[in-house]
PDB file of C-alpha atoms in Angstrom:
ATOM      1  CA  MET A 526      50.923 -53.429 -49.022  1.00 49.00           C
ATOM      2  CA  GLN A 527      48.827 -56.556 -49.110  1.00 54.00           C
ATOM      3  CA  ALA A 528      51.545 -58.422 -50.997  1.00 60.00           C
ATOM      4  CA  PRO A 529      54.618 -57.349 -52.972  1.00 65.00           C
ATOM      5  CA  GLY A 530      53.429 -55.066 -55.762  1.00 68.00           C
ATOM      6  CA  GLN A 531      49.871 -54.949 -54.376  1.00 70.00           C
ATOM      7  CA  GLU A 532      49.291 -51.536 -52.831  1.00 74.00           C
ATOM      8  CA  ALA A 533      46.195 -50.631 -50.844  1.00 74.00           C
ATOM      9  CA  PRO A 534      45.626 -46.866 -50.686  1.00 83.00           C
ATOM     10  CA  MET A 535      43.550 -45.734 -47.738  1.00 85.00           C
ATOM     11  CA  VAL A 536      42.596 -42.848 -45.491  1.00 90.00           C
ATOM     12  CA  ILE A 537      42.463 -43.547 -41.765  1.00 90.00           C
ATOM     13  CA  ALA A 538      41.225 -41.025 -39.199  1.00 91.00           C
ATOM     14  CA  ARG A 539      39.972 -40.954 -35.631  1.00 90.00           C
ATOM     15  CA  VAL A 540      36.250 -40.349 -35.187  1.00 95.00           C
ATOM     16  CA  GLN A 541      35.252 -37.697 -32.663  1.00 95.00           C
ATOM     17  CA  PRO A 542      33.101 -39.028 -29.798  1.00 95.00           C
ATOM     18  CA  GLY A 543      29.440 -39.113 -30.763  1.00 96.00           C
ATOM     19  CA  LYS A 544      30.119 -38.233 -34.420  1.00 96.00           C
ATOM     20  CA  ARG A 545      29.944 -41.698 -36.026  1.00 96.00           C
ATOM     21  CA  GLU A 546      26.501 -41.276 -37.610  1.00 96.00           C
ATOM     22  CA  ALA A 547      27.191 -37.713 -38.798  1.00 96.00           C
ATOM     23  CA  LEU A 548      30.476 -38.785 -40.381  1.00 96.00           C
ATOM     24  CA  ALA A 549      28.905 -41.780 -42.150  1.00 95.00           C
ATOM     25  CA  SER A 550      26.123 -39.525 -43.443  1.00 95.00           C
ATOM     26  CA  ALA A 551      28.657 -36.949 -44.653  1.00 94.00           C
ATOM     27  CA  LEU A 552      30.650 -39.646 -46.465  1.00 94.00           C
ATOM     28  CA  ASP A 553      27.497 -40.971 -48.135  1.00 93.00           C
ATOM     29  CA  GLY A 554      26.640 -37.460 -49.312  1.00 92.00           C
ATOM     30  CA  LEU A 555      30.178 -36.773 -50.482  1.00 91.00           C
ATOM     31  CA  PHE A 556      30.372 -39.947 -52.539  1.00 89.00           C
ATOM     32  CA  ALA A 557      26.858 -39.498 -53.945  1.00 90.00           C
ATOM     33  CA  GLY A 558      27.799 -36.040 -55.206  1.00 83.00           C
ATOM     34  CA  THR A 559      30.767 -37.242 -57.269  1.00 86.00           C
ATOM     35  CA  GLY A 560      28.862 -39.163 -59.931  1.00 85.00           C
ATOM     36  CA  GLU A 561      31.378 -41.981 -59.415  1.00 87.00           C
ATOM     37  CA  PRO A 562      30.884 -45.260 -57.568  1.00 89.00           C
ATOM     38  CA  ALA A 563      31.187 -44.748 -53.815  1.00 90.00           C
ATOM     39  CA  LEU A 564      34.470 -45.749 -52.231  1.00 92.00           C
ATOM     40  CA  PRO A 565      34.159 -48.523 -49.664  1.00 95.00           C
ATOM     41  CA  TYR A 566      34.506 -47.289 -46.098  1.00 96.00           C
ATOM     42  CA  SER A 567      34.080 -48.304 -42.483  1.00 96.00           C
ATOM     43  CA  VAL A 568      33.151 -45.951 -39.649  1.00 97.00           C
ATOM     44  CA  SER A 569      33.228 -47.178 -36.058  1.00 95.00           C
ATOM     45  CA  ASP A 570      32.845 -45.187 -32.847  1.00 95.00           C
ATOM     46  CA  ASP A 571      36.634 -44.737 -32.905  1.00 93.00           C
ATOM     47  CA  LEU A 572      37.984 -44.991 -36.463  1.00 94.00           C
ATOM     48  CA  MET A 573      37.160 -44.209 -40.103  1.00 96.00           C
ATOM     49  CA  VAL A 574      38.862 -46.168 -42.887  1.00 95.00           C
ATOM     50  CA  VAL A 575      38.304 -45.455 -46.597  1.00 95.00           C
ATOM     51  CA  SER A 576      39.990 -47.436 -49.377  1.00 93.00           C
ATOM     52  CA  ASN A 577      39.802 -47.961 -53.116  1.00 90.00           C
ATOM     53  CA  SER A 578      38.180 -51.404 -53.086  1.00 91.00           C
ATOM     54  CA  ALA A 579      36.198 -53.639 -50.779  1.00 93.00           C
ATOM     55  CA  SER A 580      39.066 -56.147 -50.680  1.00 91.00           C
ATOM     56  CA  SER A 581      41.604 -53.441 -49.729  1.00 90.00           C
ATOM     57  CA  LEU A 582      39.256 -52.164 -47.022  1.00 93.00           C
ATOM     58  CA  ALA A 583      38.758 -55.674 -45.643  1.00 93.00           C
ATOM     59  CA  TRP A 584      42.528 -56.255 -45.643  1.00 87.00           C
ATOM     60  CA  ALA A 585      43.128 -52.960 -43.817  1.00 87.00           C
ATOM     61  CA  LEU A 586      40.499 -53.693 -41.170  1.00 91.00           C
ATOM     62  CA  GLU A 587      41.966 -57.171 -40.574  1.00 90.00           C
ATOM     63  CA  HIS A 588      45.475 -55.728 -40.106  1.00 84.00           C
ATOM     64  CA  LEU A 589      44.780 -52.606 -38.032  1.00 85.00           C
ATOM     65  CA  GLY A 590      47.285 -52.248 -35.207  1.00 80.00           C
ATOM     66  CA  GLN A 591      49.633 -54.996 -36.374  1.00 81.00           C
ATOM     67  CA  GLY A 592      52.430 -52.540 -37.176  1.00 76.00           C
ATOM     68  CA  ALA A 593      52.204 -50.661 -33.882  1.00 78.00           C
ATOM     69  CA  GLY A 594      55.282 -52.399 -32.455  1.00 82.00           C
ATOM     70  CA  SER A 595      57.451 -51.788 -35.524  1.00 83.00           C
ATOM     71  CA  PRO A 596      60.126 -49.056 -35.721  1.00 86.00           C
ATOM     72  CA  PHE A 597      57.854 -47.168 -38.142  1.00 79.00           C
ATOM     73  CA  GLY A 598      54.933 -47.445 -35.708  1.00 81.00           C
ATOM     74  CA  ALA A 599      57.121 -46.196 -32.849  1.00 86.00           C
ATOM     75  CA  ALA A 600      58.236 -43.189 -34.937  1.00 85.00           C
ATOM     76  CA  ILE A 601      54.623 -42.292 -35.763  1.00 83.00           C
ATOM     77  CA  GLN A 602      53.569 -42.694 -32.120  1.00 84.00           C
ATOM     78  CA  GLU A 603      56.427 -40.424 -31.006  1.00 88.00           C
ATOM     79  CA  ARG A 604      55.339 -37.711 -33.453  1.00 86.00           C
ATOM     80  CA  TYR A 605      51.744 -37.817 -32.240  1.00 84.00           C
ATOM     81  CA  ALA A 606      53.001 -37.617 -28.647  1.00 89.00           C
ATOM     82  CA  ARG A 607      54.796 -34.375 -29.614  1.00 90.00           C
ATOM     83  CA  GLY A 608      51.516 -32.920 -30.897  1.00 87.00           C
ATOM     84  CA  VAL A 609      51.200 -33.863 -34.567  1.00 82.00           C
ATOM     85  CA  GLY A 610      47.520 -33.712 -35.539  1.00 79.00           C
ATOM     86  CA  TRP A 611      47.727 -35.637 -38.805  1.00 78.00           C
ATOM     87  CA  SER A 612      50.284 -37.368 -41.000  1.00 77.00           C
ATOM     88  CA  ALA A 613      50.565 -38.521 -44.610  1.00 75.00           C
ATOM     89  CA  SER A 614      52.953 -41.013 -46.137  1.00 69.00           C
ATOM     90  CA  MET A 615      53.828 -42.639 -49.426  1.00 66.00           C
ATOM     91  CA  ARG A 616      55.847 -45.710 -50.183  1.00 62.00           C
ATOM     92  CA  PRO A 617      59.117 -44.660 -51.853  1.00 58.00           C
ATOM     93  CA  ARG A 618      59.606 -45.956 -55.361  1.00 56.00           C
TER      94      ARG A 618
END
């Protein structure tokens, strides 16, 4: 959350080596085919982040990695170390 009551939905995924351009092209094609405005996204050589607004995307990019030392971050890291390939989460209401 950016602030209390201000949620920022996003999809974050690792980018396979050498696949940055292909992924960006695929996202452009996917969003163009929906007839809706494209979702803002960022694709680097390592990471893809998609969010619902440019401000949410900017916030996410500014805060990447800041929760890595938290108990939640440690639990996620432990699961990936055991072989989890992907994870999804929601904030409880």
